């Protein structure tokens, strides 16, 4: 069916027409530019609410156009090296953690094979699109012959799209908050590999949303018990009373890709927790 034409002139038509007007002092003035085509205007402080809305809408609309209904989230460190590059690692700990690159890659491969059974619409791998664990996730999806999503963000260093993100599903963000929304809006599982501040932020954001009932419960799988128990003492939080003992059930530890896939496949959905004031 042909696309229905709107009786009014559309924005692209007027944008193109505005480029061929006579060159005068009036048409060269910033005030004359079409508001939606005026980059300087769009970047003004007062336009922040509009930019927030655009960052929410653009990936949402494009993922809808590709028919993607659910995702499997991979969080993890940008500095985790490929196993063959451990000699370049900054610390021995990073070198020792390199095997999680292979686990993330294999996990993404296995999940993508299952996703392809749905036509690649369900349980699509999504990462931050950068190096390290993120690269491994997108690479594993490519190994399986499927597509994957990359949610990149503008940073001074470390964060450029890796070569394995599906190009038409590679997005770039300015606002961390909107980026995190897109990680979780379609999430059917959250897999967290060793990482730094960004990984911790993403983990605790996810746990808080589930704990407070603002998000449906999904499997939250922490790869590498030894790492996490060395870095974070969840039991101490429960002993102190700052979280409940039942909050320790919001996540599970896993070591290998196949184990994580099995836990996701056998997951029984439970209702979201009641949203109670003062939780967390």
mmCIF file of N, CA and C in Angstrom, residues 138-185:
data_model
loop_
_atom_site.group_PDB
_atom_site.id
_atom_site.type_symbol
_atom_site.label_atom_id
_atom_site.label_comp_id
_atom_site.label_asym_id
_atom_site.label_seq_id
_atom_site.Cartn_x
_atom_site.Cartn_y
_atom_site.Cartn_z
ATOM 1 N N UNK A 138 29.096 -8.572 21.039
ATOM 2 C CA UNK A 138 28.714 -8.318 19.647
ATOM 3 C C UNK A 138 29.396 -9.308 18.704
ATOM 4 N N UNK A 139 30.606 -9.686 19.036
ATOM 5 C CA UNK A 139 31.347 -10.639 18.196
ATOM 6 C C UNK A 139 30.699 -12.013 18.223
ATOM 7 N N UNK A 140 30.252 -12.427 19.406
ATOM 8 C CA UNK A 140 29.582 -13.719 19.503
ATOM 9 C C UNK A 140 28.307 -13.771 18.687
ATOM 10 N N UNK A 141 27.560 -12.667 18.680
ATOM 11 C CA UNK A 141 26.345 -12.610 17.866
ATOM 12 C C UNK A 141 26.679 -12.734 16.389
ATOM 13 N N UNK A 142 27.753 -12.088 15.974
ATOM 14 C CA UNK A 142 28.174 -12.200 14.576
ATOM 15 C C UNK A 142 28.627 -13.621 14.259
ATOM 16 N N UNK A 143 29.321 -14.262 15.213
ATOM 17 C CA UNK A 143 29.738 -15.654 15.008
ATOM 18 C C UNK A 143 28.546 -16.545 14.674
ATOM 19 N N UNK A 144 27.399 -16.253 15.296
ATOM 20 C CA UNK A 144 26.195 -17.063 15.083
ATOM 21 C C UNK A 144 25.446 -16.669 13.816
ATOM 22 N N UNK A 145 25.911 -15.628 13.135
ATOM 23 C CA UNK A 145 25.232 -15.179 11.929
ATOM 24 C C UNK A 145 24.036 -14.296 12.199
ATOM 25 N N UNK A 146 23.975 -13.726 13.413
ATOM 26 C CA UNK A 146 22.854 -12.854 13.761
ATOM 27 C C UNK A 146 23.272 -11.409 13.900
ATOM 28 N N UNK A 147 22.325 -10.584 14.305
ATOM 29 C CA UNK A 147 22.630 -9.178 14.514
ATOM 30 C C UNK A 147 22.659 -8.882 16.013
ATOM 31 N N UNK A 148 23.210 -7.735 16.358
ATOM 32 C CA UNK A 148 23.277 -7.314 17.751
ATOM 33 C C UNK A 148 23.268 -5.800 17.811
ATOM 34 N N UNK A 149 22.937 -5.297 19.000
ATOM 35 C CA UNK A 149 22.772 -3.862 19.215
ATOM 36 C C UNK A 149 23.971 -3.327 19.987
ATOM 37 N N UNK A 150 24.390 -2.113 19.656
ATOM 38 C CA UNK A 150 25.419 -1.416 20.413
ATOM 39 C C UNK A 150 24.913 -0.054 20.829
ATOM 40 N N UNK A 151 24.954 0.216 22.128
ATOM 41 C CA UNK A 151 24.524 1.511 22.658
ATOM 42 C C UNK A 151 25.768 2.272 23.109
ATOM 43 N N UNK A 152 26.386 2.972 22.183
ATOM 44 C CA UNK A 152 27.621 3.682 22.463
ATOM 45 C C UNK A 152 27.333 4.997 23.158
ATOM 46 N N UNK A 153 28.360 5.600 23.735
ATOM 47 C CA UNK A 153 28.200 6.909 24.359
ATOM 48 C C UNK A 153 29.474 7.707 24.132
ATOM 49 N N UNK A 154 29.319 8.999 23.995
ATOM 50 C CA UNK A 154 30.462 9.868 23.734
ATOM 51 C C UNK A 154 31.277 10.029 25.012
ATOM 52 N N UNK A 155 32.535 9.578 24.972
ATOM 53 C CA UNK A 155 33.448 9.688 26.101
ATOM 54 C C UNK A 155 34.816 10.155 25.585
ATOM 55 N N UNK A 156 35.646 10.696 26.468
ATOM 56 C CA UNK A 156 36.961 11.147 26.021
ATOM 57 C C UNK A 156 37.857 10.007 25.553
ATOM 58 N N UNK A 157 37.608 8.784 26.044
ATOM 59 C CA UNK A 157 38.472 7.663 25.695
ATOM 60 C C UNK A 157 37.686 6.367 25.834
ATOM 61 N N UNK A 158 38.228 5.309 25.282
ATOM 62 C CA UNK A 158 37.758 3.919 25.422
ATOM 63 C C UNK A 158 36.473 3.587 24.673
ATOM 64 N N UNK A 159 35.661 4.571 24.313
ATOM 65 C CA UNK A 159 34.327 4.220 23.856
ATOM 66 C C UNK A 159 34.104 4.606 22.402
ATOM 67 N N UNK A 160 34.518 3.733 21.493
ATOM 68 C CA UNK A 160 34.184 3.858 20.081
ATOM 69 C C UNK A 160 33.523 2.548 19.679
ATOM 70 N N UNK A 161 32.630 2.560 18.705
ATOM 71 C CA UNK A 161 31.941 1.318 18.352
ATOM 72 C C UNK A 161 32.923 0.238 17.913
ATOM 73 N N UNK A 162 32.729 -0.967 18.425
ATOM 74 C CA UNK A 162 33.547 -2.069 17.943
ATOM 75 C C UNK A 162 33.030 -2.534 16.584
ATOM 76 N N UNK A 163 33.857 -3.252 15.881
ATOM 77 C CA UNK A 163 33.565 -3.607 14.490
ATOM 78 C C UNK A 163 32.495 -4.675 14.335
ATOM 79 N N UNK A 164 32.026 -5.249 15.444
ATOM 80 C CA UNK A 164 31.083 -6.357 15.365
ATOM 81 C C UNK A 164 29.630 -5.935 15.600
ATOM 82 N N UNK A 165 29.395 -4.695 15.995
ATOM 83 C CA UNK A 165 28.021 -4.221 16.156
ATOM 84 C C UNK A 165 27.364 -4.157 14.784
ATOM 85 N N UNK A 166 26.119 -4.602 14.693
ATOM 86 C CA UNK A 166 25.373 -4.469 13.441
ATOM 87 C C UNK A 166 25.218 -2.973 13.131
ATOM 88 N N UNK A 167 25.732 -2.500 11.997
ATOM 89 C CA UNK A 167 25.768 -1.052 11.742
ATOM 90 C C UNK A 167 24.432 -0.348 11.893
ATOM 91 N N UNK A 168 23.355 -0.943 11.394
ATOM 92 C CA UNK A 168 22.056 -0.269 11.474
ATOM 93 C C UNK A 168 21.450 -0.326 12.875
ATOM 94 N N UNK A 169 22.127 -1.022 13.795
ATOM 95 C CA UNK A 169 21.675 -1.089 15.187
ATOM 96 C C UNK A 169 22.736 -0.513 16.135
ATOM 97 N N UNK A 170 23.569 0.357 15.604
ATOM 98 C CA UNK A 170 24.629 0.987 16.386
ATOM 99 C C UNK A 170 24.215 2.431 16.679
ATOM 100 N N UNK A 171 23.956 2.712 17.951
ATOM 101 C CA UNK A 171 23.452 4.025 18.364
ATOM 102 C C UNK A 171 24.495 4.749 19.211
ATOM 103 N N UNK A 172 24.403 6.069 19.207
ATOM 104 C CA UNK A 172 25.324 6.884 19.978
ATOM 105 C C UNK A 172 24.525 7.807 20.895
ATOM 106 N N UNK A 173 24.987 7.935 22.132
ATOM 107 C CA UNK A 173 24.244 8.700 23.131
ATOM 108 C C UNK A 173 25.107 9.802 23.747
ATOM 109 N N UNK A 174 24.426 10.844 24.181
ATOM 110 C CA UNK A 174 25.033 11.889 24.996
ATOM 111 C C UNK A 174 24.657 11.700 26.462
ATOM 112 N N UNK A 175 23.429 11.255 26.713
ATOM 113 C CA UNK A 175 22.917 11.160 28.083
ATOM 114 C C UNK A 175 22.992 9.716 28.594
ATOM 115 N N UNK A 176 23.746 9.528 29.680
ATOM 116 C CA UNK A 176 23.840 8.209 30.289
ATOM 117 C C UNK A 176 22.466 7.687 30.701
ATOM 118 N N UNK A 177 21.627 8.571 31.240
ATOM 119 C CA UNK A 177 20.328 8.126 31.761
ATOM 120 C C UNK A 177 19.462 7.516 30.666
ATOM 121 N N UNK A 178 19.423 8.138 29.499
ATOM 122 C CA UNK A 178 18.603 7.617 28.397
ATOM 123 C C UNK A 178 19.207 6.321 27.868
ATOM 124 N N UNK A 179 20.517 6.265 27.817
ATOM 125 C CA UNK A 179 21.185 5.035 27.375
ATOM 126 C C UNK A 179 20.817 3.872 28.291
ATOM 127 N N UNK A 180 20.826 4.106 29.611
ATOM 128 C CA UNK A 180 20.489 3.029 30.543
ATOM 129 C C UNK A 180 19.026 2.621 30.403
ATOM 130 N N UNK A 181 18.156 3.569 30.096
ATOM 131 C CA UNK A 181 16.757 3.207 29.848
ATOM 132 C C UNK A 181 16.656 2.227 28.696
ATOM 133 N N UNK A 182 17.403 2.491 27.624
ATOM 134 C CA UNK A 182 17.327 1.607 26.458
ATOM 135 C C UNK A 182 17.926 0.231 26.740
ATOM 136 N N UNK A 183 18.902 0.160 27.630
ATOM 137 C CA UNK A 183 19.402 -1.159 28.017
ATOM 138 C C UNK A 183 18.299 -2.010 28.637
ATOM 139 N N UNK A 184 17.445 -1.396 29.442
ATOM 140 C CA UNK A 184 16.527 -2.157 30.278
ATOM 141 C C UNK A 184 15.096 -2.226 29.755
ATOM 142 N N UNK A 185 14.719 -1.376 28.817
ATOM 143 C CA UNK A 185 13.325 -1.324 28.370
ATOM 144 C C UNK A 185 12.845 -2.637 27.765
#
